[in-house]
Every structure is written in structure tokens, then in C-alpha cells.
Coordinates of C-alpha atoms in Angstrom, one line a residue:
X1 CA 24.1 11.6 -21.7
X2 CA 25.0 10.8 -25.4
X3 CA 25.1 7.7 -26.7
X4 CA 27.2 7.2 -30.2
X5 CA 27.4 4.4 -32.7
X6 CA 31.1 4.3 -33.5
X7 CA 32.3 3.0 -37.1
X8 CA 32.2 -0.7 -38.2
X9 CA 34.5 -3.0 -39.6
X10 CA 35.0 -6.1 -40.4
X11 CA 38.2 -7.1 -38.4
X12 CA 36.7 -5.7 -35.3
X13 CA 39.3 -3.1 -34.4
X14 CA 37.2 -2.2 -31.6
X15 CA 38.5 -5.5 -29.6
X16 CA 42.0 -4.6 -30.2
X17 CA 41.4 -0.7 -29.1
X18 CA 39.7 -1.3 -26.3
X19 CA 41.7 -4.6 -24.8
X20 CA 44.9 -1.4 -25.6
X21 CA 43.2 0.5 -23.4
X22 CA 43.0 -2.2 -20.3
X23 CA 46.6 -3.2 -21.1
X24 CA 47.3 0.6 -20.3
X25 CA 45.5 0.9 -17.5
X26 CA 43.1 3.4 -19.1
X27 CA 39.8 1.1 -19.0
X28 CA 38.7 -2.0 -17.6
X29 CA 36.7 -4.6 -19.0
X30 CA 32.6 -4.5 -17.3
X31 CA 31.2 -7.5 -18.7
X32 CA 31.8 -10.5 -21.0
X33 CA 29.0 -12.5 -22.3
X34 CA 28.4 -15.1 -24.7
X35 CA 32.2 -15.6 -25.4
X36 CA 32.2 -19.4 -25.9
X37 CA 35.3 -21.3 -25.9
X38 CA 37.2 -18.5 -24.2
X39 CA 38.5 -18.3 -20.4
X40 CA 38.1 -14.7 -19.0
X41 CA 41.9 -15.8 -18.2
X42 CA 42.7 -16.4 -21.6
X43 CA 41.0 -12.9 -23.2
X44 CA 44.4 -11.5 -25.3
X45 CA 43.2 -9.2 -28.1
X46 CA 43.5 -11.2 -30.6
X47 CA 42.2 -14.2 -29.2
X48 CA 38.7 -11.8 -28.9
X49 CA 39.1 -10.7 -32.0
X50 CA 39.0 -13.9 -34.0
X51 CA 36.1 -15.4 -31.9
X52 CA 33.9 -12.2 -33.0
X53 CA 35.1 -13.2 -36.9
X54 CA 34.3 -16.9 -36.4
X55 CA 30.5 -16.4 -34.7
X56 CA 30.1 -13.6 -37.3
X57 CA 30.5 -16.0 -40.1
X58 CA 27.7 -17.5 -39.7
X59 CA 25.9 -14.8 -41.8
X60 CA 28.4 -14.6 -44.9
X61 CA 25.9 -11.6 -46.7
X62 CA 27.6 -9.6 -43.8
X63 CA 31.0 -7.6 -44.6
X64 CA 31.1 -5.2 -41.8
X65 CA 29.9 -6.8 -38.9
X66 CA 31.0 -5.0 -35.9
X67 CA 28.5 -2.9 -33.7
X68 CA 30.7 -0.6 -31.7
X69 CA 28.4 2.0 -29.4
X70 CA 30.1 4.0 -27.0
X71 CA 28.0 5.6 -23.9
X72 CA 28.9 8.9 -22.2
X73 CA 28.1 11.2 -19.5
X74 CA 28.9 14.4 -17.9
X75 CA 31.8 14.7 -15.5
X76 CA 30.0 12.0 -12.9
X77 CA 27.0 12.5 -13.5
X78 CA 26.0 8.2 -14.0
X79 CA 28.6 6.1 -12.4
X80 CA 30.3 3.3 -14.8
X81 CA 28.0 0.8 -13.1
X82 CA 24.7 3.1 -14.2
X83 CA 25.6 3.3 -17.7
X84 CA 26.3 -0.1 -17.9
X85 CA 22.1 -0.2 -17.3
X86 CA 21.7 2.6 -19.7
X87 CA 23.9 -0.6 -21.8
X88 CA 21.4 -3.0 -21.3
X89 CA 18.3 -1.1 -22.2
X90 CA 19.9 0.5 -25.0
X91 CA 20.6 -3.2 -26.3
X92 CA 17.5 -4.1 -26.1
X93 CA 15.7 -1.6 -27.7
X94 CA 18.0 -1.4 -30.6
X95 CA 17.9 -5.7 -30.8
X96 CA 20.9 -6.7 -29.8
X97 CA 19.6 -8.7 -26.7
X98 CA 18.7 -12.1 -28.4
X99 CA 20.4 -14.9 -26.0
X100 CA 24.0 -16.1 -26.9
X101 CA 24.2 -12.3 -28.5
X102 CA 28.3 -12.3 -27.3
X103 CA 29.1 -8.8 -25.8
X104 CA 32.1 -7.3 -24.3
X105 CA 31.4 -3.9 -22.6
X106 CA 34.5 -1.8 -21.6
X107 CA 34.5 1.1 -18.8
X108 CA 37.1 4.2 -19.4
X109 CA 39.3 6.1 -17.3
X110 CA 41.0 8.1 -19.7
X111 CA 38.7 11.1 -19.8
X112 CA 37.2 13.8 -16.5
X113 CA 33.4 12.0 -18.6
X114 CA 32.3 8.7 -17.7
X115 CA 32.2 6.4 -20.5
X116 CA 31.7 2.5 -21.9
X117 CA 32.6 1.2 -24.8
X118 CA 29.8 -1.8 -26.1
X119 CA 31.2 -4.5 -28.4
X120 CA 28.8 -7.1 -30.3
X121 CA 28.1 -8.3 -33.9
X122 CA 25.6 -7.4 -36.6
X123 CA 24.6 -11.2 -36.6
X124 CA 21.9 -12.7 -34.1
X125 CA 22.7 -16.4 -32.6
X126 CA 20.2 -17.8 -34.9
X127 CA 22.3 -16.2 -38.0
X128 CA 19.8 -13.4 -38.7
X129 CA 21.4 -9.9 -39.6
X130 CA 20.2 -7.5 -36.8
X131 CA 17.5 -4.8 -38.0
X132 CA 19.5 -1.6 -39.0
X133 CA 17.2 0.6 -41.1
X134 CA 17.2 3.7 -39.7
X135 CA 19.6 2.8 -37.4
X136 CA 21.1 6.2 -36.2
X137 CA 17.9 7.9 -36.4
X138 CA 16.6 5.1 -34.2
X139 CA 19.3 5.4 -31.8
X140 CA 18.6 8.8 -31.3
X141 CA 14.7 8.3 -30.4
X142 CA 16.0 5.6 -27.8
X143 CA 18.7 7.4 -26.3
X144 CA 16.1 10.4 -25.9
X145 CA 13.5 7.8 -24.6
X146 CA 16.0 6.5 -22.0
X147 CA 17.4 9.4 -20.7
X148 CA 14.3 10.9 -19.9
X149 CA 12.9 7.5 -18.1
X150 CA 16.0 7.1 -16.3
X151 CA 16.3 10.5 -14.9
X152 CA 12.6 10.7 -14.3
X153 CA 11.9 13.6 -16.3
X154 CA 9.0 11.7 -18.2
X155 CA 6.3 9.6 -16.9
X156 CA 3.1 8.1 -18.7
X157 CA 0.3 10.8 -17.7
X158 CA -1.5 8.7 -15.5
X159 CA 1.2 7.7 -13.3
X160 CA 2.5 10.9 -13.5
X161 CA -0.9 12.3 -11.9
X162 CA -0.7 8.7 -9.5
X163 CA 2.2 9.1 -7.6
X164 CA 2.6 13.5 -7.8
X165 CA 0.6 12.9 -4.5
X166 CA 2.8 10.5 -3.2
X167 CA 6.1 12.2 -3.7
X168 CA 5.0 14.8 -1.3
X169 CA 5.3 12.8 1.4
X170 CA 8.3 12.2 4.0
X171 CA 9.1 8.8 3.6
X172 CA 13.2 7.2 3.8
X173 CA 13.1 4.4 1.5
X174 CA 11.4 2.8 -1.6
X175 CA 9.3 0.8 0.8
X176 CA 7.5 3.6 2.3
X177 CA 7.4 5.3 -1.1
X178 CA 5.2 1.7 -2.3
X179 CA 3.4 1.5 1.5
X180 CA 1.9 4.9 0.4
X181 CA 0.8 3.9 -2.8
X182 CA -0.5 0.9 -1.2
X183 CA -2.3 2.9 0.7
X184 CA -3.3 4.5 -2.3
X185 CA -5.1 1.5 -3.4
X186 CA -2.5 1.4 -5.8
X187 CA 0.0 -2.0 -5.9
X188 CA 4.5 -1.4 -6.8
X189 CA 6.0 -4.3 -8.5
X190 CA 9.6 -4.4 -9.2
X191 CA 11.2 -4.9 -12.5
X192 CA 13.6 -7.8 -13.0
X193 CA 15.9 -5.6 -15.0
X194 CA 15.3 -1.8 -15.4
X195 CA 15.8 0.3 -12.3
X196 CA 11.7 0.8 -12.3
X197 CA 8.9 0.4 -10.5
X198 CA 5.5 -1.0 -12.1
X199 CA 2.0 1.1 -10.6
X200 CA -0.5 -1.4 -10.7
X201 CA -4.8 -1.0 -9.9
X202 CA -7.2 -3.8 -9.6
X203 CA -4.7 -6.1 -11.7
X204 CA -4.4 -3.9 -14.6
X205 CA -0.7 -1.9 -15.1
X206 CA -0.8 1.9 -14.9
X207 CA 2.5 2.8 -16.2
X208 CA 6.0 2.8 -14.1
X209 CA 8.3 5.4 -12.2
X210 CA 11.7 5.5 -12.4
X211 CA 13.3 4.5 -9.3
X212 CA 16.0 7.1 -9.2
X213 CA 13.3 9.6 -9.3
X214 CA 11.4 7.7 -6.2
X215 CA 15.0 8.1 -4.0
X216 CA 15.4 11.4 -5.3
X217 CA 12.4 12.6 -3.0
X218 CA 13.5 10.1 -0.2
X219 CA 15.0 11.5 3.2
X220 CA 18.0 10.6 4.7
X221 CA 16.1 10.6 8.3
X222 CA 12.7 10.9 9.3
X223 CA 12.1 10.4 12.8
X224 CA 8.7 11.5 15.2
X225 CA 9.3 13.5 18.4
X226 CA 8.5 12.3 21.5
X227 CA 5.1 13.5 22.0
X228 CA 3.6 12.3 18.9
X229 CA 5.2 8.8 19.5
X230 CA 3.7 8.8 22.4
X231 CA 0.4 9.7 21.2
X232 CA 0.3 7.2 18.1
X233 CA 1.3 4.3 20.3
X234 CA -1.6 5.3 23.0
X235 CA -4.2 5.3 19.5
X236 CA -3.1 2.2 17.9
X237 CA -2.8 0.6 21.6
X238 CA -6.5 1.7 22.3
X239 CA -8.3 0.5 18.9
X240 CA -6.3 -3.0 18.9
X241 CA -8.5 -3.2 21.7
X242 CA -11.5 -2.4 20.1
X243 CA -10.6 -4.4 17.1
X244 CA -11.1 -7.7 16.1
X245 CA -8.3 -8.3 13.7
X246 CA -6.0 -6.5 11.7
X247 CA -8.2 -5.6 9.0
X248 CA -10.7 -3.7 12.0
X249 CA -7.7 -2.1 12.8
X250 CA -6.8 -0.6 9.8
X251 CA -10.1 0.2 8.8
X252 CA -10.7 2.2 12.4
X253 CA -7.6 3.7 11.9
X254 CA -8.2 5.2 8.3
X255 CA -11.9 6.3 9.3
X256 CA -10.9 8.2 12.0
X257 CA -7.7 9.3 12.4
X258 CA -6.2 9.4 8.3
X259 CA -3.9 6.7 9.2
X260 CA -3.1 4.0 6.8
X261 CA -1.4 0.6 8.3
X262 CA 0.0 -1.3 5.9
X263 CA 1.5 -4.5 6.8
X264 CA 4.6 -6.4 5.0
X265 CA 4.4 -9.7 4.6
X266 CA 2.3 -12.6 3.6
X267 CA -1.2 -11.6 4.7
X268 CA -2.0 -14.0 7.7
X269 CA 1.9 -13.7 9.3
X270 CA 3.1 -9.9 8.6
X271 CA 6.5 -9.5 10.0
X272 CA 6.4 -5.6 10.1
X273 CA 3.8 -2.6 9.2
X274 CA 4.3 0.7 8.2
X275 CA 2.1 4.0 9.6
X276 CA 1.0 6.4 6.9
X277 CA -0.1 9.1 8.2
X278 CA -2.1 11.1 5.2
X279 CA -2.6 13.6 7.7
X280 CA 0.6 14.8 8.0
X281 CA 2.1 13.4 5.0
X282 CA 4.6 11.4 6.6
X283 CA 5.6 7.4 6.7
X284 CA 7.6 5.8 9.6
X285 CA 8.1 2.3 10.3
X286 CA 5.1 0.9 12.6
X287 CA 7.7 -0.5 15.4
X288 CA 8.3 3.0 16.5
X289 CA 5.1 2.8 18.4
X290 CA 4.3 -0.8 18.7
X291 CA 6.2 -4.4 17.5
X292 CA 3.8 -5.9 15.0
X293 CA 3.9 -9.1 17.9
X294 CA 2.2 -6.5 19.9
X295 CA 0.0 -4.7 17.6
X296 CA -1.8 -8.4 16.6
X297 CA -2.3 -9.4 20.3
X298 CA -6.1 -8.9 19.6
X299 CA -8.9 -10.6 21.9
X300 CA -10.8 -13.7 21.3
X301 CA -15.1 -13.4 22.0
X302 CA -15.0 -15.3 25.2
X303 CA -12.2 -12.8 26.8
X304 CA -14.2 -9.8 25.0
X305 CA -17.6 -10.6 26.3
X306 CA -16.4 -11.6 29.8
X307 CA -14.8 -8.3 30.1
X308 CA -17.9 -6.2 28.7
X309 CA -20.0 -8.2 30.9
X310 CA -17.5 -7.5 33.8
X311 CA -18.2 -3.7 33.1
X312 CA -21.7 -4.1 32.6
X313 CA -22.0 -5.3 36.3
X314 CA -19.5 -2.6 38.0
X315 CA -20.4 0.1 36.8
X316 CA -24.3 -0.8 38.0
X317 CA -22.8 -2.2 41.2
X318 CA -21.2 1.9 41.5
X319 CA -24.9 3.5 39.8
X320 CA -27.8 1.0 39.9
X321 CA -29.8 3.9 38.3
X322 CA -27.8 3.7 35.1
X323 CA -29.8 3.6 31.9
X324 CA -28.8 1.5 28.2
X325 CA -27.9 4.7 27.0
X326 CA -25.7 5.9 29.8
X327 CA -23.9 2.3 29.7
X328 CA -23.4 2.4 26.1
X329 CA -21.9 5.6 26.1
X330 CA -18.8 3.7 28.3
X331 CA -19.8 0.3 26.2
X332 CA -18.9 2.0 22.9
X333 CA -16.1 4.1 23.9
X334 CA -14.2 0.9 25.3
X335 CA -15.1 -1.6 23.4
X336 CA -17.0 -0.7 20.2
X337 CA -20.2 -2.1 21.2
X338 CA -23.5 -1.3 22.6
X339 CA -26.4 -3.1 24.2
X340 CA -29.4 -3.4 22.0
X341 CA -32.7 -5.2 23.0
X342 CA -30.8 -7.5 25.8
X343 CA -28.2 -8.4 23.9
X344 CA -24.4 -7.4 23.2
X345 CA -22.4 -8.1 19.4
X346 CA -18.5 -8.1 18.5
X347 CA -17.5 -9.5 16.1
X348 CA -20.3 -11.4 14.5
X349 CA -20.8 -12.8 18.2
X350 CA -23.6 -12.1 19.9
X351 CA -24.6 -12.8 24.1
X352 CA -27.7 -12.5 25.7
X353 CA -27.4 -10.4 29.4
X354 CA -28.4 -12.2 32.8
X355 CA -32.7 -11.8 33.1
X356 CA -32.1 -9.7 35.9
X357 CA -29.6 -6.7 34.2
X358 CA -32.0 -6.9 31.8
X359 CA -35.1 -6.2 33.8
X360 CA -32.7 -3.7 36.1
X361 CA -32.2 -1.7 33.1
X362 CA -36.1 -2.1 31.8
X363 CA -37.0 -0.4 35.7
X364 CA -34.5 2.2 35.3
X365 CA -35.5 2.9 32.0
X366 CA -39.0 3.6 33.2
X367 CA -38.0 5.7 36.0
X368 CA -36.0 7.7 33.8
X369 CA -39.0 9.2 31.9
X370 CA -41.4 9.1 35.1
X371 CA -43.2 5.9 34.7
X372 CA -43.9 4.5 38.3
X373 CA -43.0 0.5 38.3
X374 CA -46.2 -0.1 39.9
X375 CA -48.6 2.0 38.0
X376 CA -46.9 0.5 35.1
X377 CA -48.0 -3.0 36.2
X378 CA -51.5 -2.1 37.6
X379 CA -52.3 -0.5 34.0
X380 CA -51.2 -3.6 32.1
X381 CA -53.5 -5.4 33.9
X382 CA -56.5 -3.4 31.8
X383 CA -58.3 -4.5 29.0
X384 CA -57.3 -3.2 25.8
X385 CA -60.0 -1.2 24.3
X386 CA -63.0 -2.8 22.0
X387 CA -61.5 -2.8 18.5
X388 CA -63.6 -1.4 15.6
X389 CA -66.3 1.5 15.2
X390 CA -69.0 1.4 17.9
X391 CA -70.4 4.9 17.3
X392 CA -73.0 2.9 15.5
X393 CA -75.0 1.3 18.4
X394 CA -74.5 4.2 20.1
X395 CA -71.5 3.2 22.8
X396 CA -68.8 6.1 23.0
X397 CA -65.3 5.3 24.1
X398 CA -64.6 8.1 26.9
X399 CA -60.6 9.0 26.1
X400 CA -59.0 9.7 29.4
X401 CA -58.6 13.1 30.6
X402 CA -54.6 13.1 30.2
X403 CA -54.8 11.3 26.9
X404 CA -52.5 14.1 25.1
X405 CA -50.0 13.6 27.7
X406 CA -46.9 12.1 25.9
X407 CA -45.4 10.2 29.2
X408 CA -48.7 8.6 29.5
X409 CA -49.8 7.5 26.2
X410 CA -46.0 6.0 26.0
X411 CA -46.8 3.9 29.4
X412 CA -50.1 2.7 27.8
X413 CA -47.8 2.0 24.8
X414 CA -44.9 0.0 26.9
X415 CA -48.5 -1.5 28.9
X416 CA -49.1 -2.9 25.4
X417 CA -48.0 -5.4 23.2
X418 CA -44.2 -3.8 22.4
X419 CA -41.7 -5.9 22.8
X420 CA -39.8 -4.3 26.1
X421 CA -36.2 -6.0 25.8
X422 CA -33.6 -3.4 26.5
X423 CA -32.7 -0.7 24.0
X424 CA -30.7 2.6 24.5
X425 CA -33.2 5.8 24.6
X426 CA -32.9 7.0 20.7
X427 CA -34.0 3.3 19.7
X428 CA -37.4 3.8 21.8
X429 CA -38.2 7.3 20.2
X430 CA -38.3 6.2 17.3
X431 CA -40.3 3.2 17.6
X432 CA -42.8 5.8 19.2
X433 CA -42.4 7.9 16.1
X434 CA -43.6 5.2 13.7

């Protein structure tokens, strides 16, 4: 791309060429701004001409005050409609984009290289002459800066090094491209006027990427086959139901699969989500597997805890042996809860079990490491014994003969004053431990 500032003048011959070239059929005219007192209908050449003379005269130090720029590609390369952005930027950095700044900006047919043709004045609306020191060394250092934004050749290092991750994925769209920063922990905004994206983390702006270079890495198609579609619908189906909320979901999701939901949307009412799988590297769109109506079909506590407690009581009814620990194996791997001292929690909720599961799973407990129901209760009806030092009056405390045995000094324990709700196996060792 070059970008050329073309000679000035103070008659602005540049109207009268270019409106030559529409008249011939060899350009067409882009974009008209700022031209007060004039009808699109009404643009003749000369007509053009003289309102350029008139607004320039506002600033009479001025003798030539025609900025002609003309803006060219290679062969195709930017369509007329892309360098007309290139126009804008370029306008802005140089300071010609003041509002009321009048502009005319031409397209060209007359050549096998796209081209425009930009048309202003020297003089700002407020009457100002327009910065030109340096002017064509400045140009240069813009056009340079442009070119390699635009094409993405160039990013600020750090978001250079944010989003070289991100462009390895398979993603279709500049929605998946920002889902996986999201993802990320990163935040896309667009830009009102450059054809850019702004990397954002924890409010503060990390740089942008050019969005040609974001659908440059896009794919035209990116569909899963069968099986895993099938599989990733079973996952997300099964840990909705262990979840609480969206937020559960996602975080289950990223913990133990490397999936990333994120949702579209205002934050309480998403109307879509997209799957990230980090895994894999690839993005679809989340209603492949489920609609986000029913991905957020999630339980209330009453419908949760009647259903645990519904379990609770079959799968005694099928084993009444069963111990907290073999139920909370099933608990945990349905419902992403266990039973702990007589009680069961989801989701900041907590219920207390019926007296007698609770004392069913107390008996089966003891059975489990050989404790006999009845000796159990026969030796809780024995004193404790005497507290303090009696070797002094000359009374010894006769241990009993299986003192060292482990089940038995863990039956005196239970005999004692420990509290006996329910707890799962591990919980008990380690209260004997300390």
C-alpha cells in the first residue's frame, strides 16, 4: 500500500480532475462530507470547486490550500471500500479529522491498482492552519504505522504474546475468537471506528488486534462428529445436574474436563453459550449439544434434597448393610454431595436425615469393623476410669488384657464421650488419629 500526498494549489484542481474522472466513467465519488450549502444533486465541478475556495478563506495567511492524498494498492489486494478505512485513519493521524473538516474522497477505475483520491483543505473549521511540519516525513511513519496494523503484521508485545495462544485454535467467527479470550480471562471490546479489537484484563487495556488478522485464522466450517457430540451433550447433561447454577457449571466443567462455557448475553438471561474446549483447541457454538433453555434447567433444594433423600432410602431398601461411605460413593457421583455427621449440603442448604437412617447407618457402621451392637451397649454402661494419678495410695489400674487391640480400644472410644452422628469411614480414622 502507498499512500502519496499529491501537489497543492490554490484553485483546487483536484475537484475539477477528479469530478473529470466520474464524468468519464473512470471513478466514482466514495464520500462527501462537510459540503454545506451543496445537494449531492447539485455537485458540478465548479460548483465544488468554489465552496473549497470560500471555506478556505477563512484563513487568508493560506495561499495553497488544497490537501490532495491519493491511496493505492496492489492489483486487489484492499477493496475501494478498505482503503476508504485506510482514508479515515490516515486523516486522523495526519489532523485532518476536526468536525465540519469538508472532504470529498473519490474511488478509481482507470488503473489494474485500486486507488482513492482524498480532497480537503489546509484550514480546520475553527480557521486554524492544519499542522504541516514535517508533513511527508510524517506521512511516511503513518502510512508504515497503518499498514502494518491493518494487515496484522505488528502488535504491541503483550498482546502479541495474549492472543498467539488463541489464534491456534479452530474457531469460525470473531465471537469464538473473543469467547476464547474470554475464557482467557481476558475481555474484546470493539472499536467504534478502526477495524480493531481492544484486549482488555481486570479493566486495564492491553493493546488491540487487528481484525483482519483475527478472520485470517478463522475457518470457514468447524463442525464435531457424531461421537463427540454425543459425548459433550451426555457431560454437560450430567453436571447441570450436579450444579447449582451456571456459574457451578462452568466451574465443574473447566476443573475437570478443560472446557470453558462462556455465555452471551446479559449475565442473569444468556441467550446462547459457546464450548471451548482448551483440550482440543477447538470452539463450537454450545447449541450443538444442548439449547441454553436446556442447559439452565438446574434444580431448586427442595427437588435436590427430596431426590437424594429418595436414593438414600432405595438403595438401603436393596442393601440394609450399606455404610456412609459406600452411600457417598453413589451420593457424590450423582449429585455432588455426601453425608457427613447426619446431615446432607448443596448448595449452601443443609437437611438433617430421618433418626432412624441415621442410627441404621451408626449399626452398620459398627458391624463393619466388628463391633457387636450389644457389647457396644453393655460396655457404655461402665464407669469411665478414676481420673488422675493413684499410684500414690497405692491403687493400680489393671489395663485389660486386649488393651493394644485397635477394634477394641476404638469401641471403648465410640463407648465414650464422641460424638457418634454419622460420618463416612476416612472422617472416623482420623478423629482416632488425633
Amino acid at each position: 500500500m502507498i499512500i502519496t500526498i499529491l501537489p497543492s494549489s490554490a484553485n483546487f484542481h483536484a475537484v475539477a480532475y477528479n469530478e473529470m474522472k466520474v464524468e468519464k466513467g473512470m471513478a466514482t465519488l466514495l464520500e462527501a462530507q462537510n459540503i454545506y450549502g451543496l445537494r449531492q444533486e447539485s455537485y458540478k465541478p465548479e460548483k465544488l470547486r468554489q465552496f473549497f475556495i470560500d471555506y478556505s478563506s477563512r484563513n487568508t495567511h493560506i495561499q495553497n490550500a488544497q490537501f490532495h492524498v491519493a491511496v493505492s494498492c496492489k492489483g486487489n489486494e484492499y477493496s475501494h471500500q478498505q482503503l476508504l478505512d485506510i482514508a479515515h485513519r490516515y486523516l486522523k493521524e495526519m489532523g485532518y479529522a476536526d468536525e465540519g473538516q469538508p472532504l470529498l474522497i473519490y474511488a478509481h477505475h482507470d488503473t489494474p491498482n485500486n486507488h482513492i483520491h482524498i480532497v480537503t483543505s489546509r484550514v480546520a473549521p475553527d480557521g486554524h492552519k492544519i499542522d504541516h511540519t514535517h508533513e511527508k516525513r510524517r506521512s511516511r511513519e503513518i502510512t508504515l504505522k497503518i499498514m502494518e496494523e491493518f494487515e496484522g503484521r505488528r502488535q504491541e508485545p503483550e498482546v502479541s504474546d495474549i492472543v498467539k495462544e488463541a489464534l491456534t485454535y479452530r474457531y469460525t467467527s470473531k465471537a469464538q475468537f473473543c469467547a476464547i479470550m474470554e475464557s482467557l480471562s481476558y475481555e474484546c471490546k470493539d472499536d467504534d471506528e478502526k477495524p480493531v479489537v481492544h484486549i482488555y484484563r481486570g479493566g486495564q487495556e492491553q493493546g488491540t488486534i487487528q481484525m483482519q488478522l483475527i478472520m485470517r485464522h478463522a475457518l470457514k466450517e468447524n463442525k464435531t462428529d457424531d461421537k463427540r457430540r454425543r459425548q459433550l451433550r451426555a457431560i454437560l447433561k450430567k453436571y447441570r445436574d450436579l450444579s447449582a447454577n451456571k456459574e457451578e457449571l462452568a466451574a465443574a466443567m473447566k476443573k475437570k474436563f478443560g472446557i470453558s462455557l462462556v455465555f452471551v448475553g446479559k449475565a442473569d438471561t444468556p441467550y446462547g453459550y459457546i464450548v471451548v474446549d482448551h483440550k482440543n483447541k477447538t470452539v463450537f457454538k454450545g447449541g450443538e449439544f444442548l439449547s441454553i433453555k436446556e442447559l439452565l434447567q438446574f434444580e431448586d433444594a427442595a427437588t435436590r434434597f427430596t431426590k437424594i433423600k429418595q436414593t438414600i432410602d432405595d438403595l438401603l431398601a436393596d442393601n440394609p448393610n450399606l455404610t456412609t461411605a459406600d452411600i457417598n460413593r453413589i451420593l457424590y457421583r450423582q449429585f455432588g454431595t455426601r453425608i457427613h455427621r447426619g446431615t446432607v449440603s448443596w448448595n449452601g442448604e443443609t437437611i438433617q436425615l430421618r433418626p432412624e437412617v441415621t442410627e441404621q447407618l451408626r449399626q452398620n457402621y459398627l458391624a463393619s469393623r466388628g463391633i457387636h451392637p450389644s457389647a457396644h451397649t453393655a460396655t457404655n454402661r461402665n464407669p469411665l476410669p478414676p481420673q488422675g494419678d493413684n499410684r500414690g495410695n497405692g491403687v493400680h489400674v489393671q489395663s485389660p488384657a486386649n488393651a493394644g487391640a485397635t477394634d477394641t480400644n476404638r469401641e471403648w472410644e465410640l463407648n465414650g464421650n464422641m460424638d457418634m452422628s454419622v460420618d463416612d469411614e476416612e472422617a472416623q480414622r482420623r478423629k482416632w488419629r488425633r
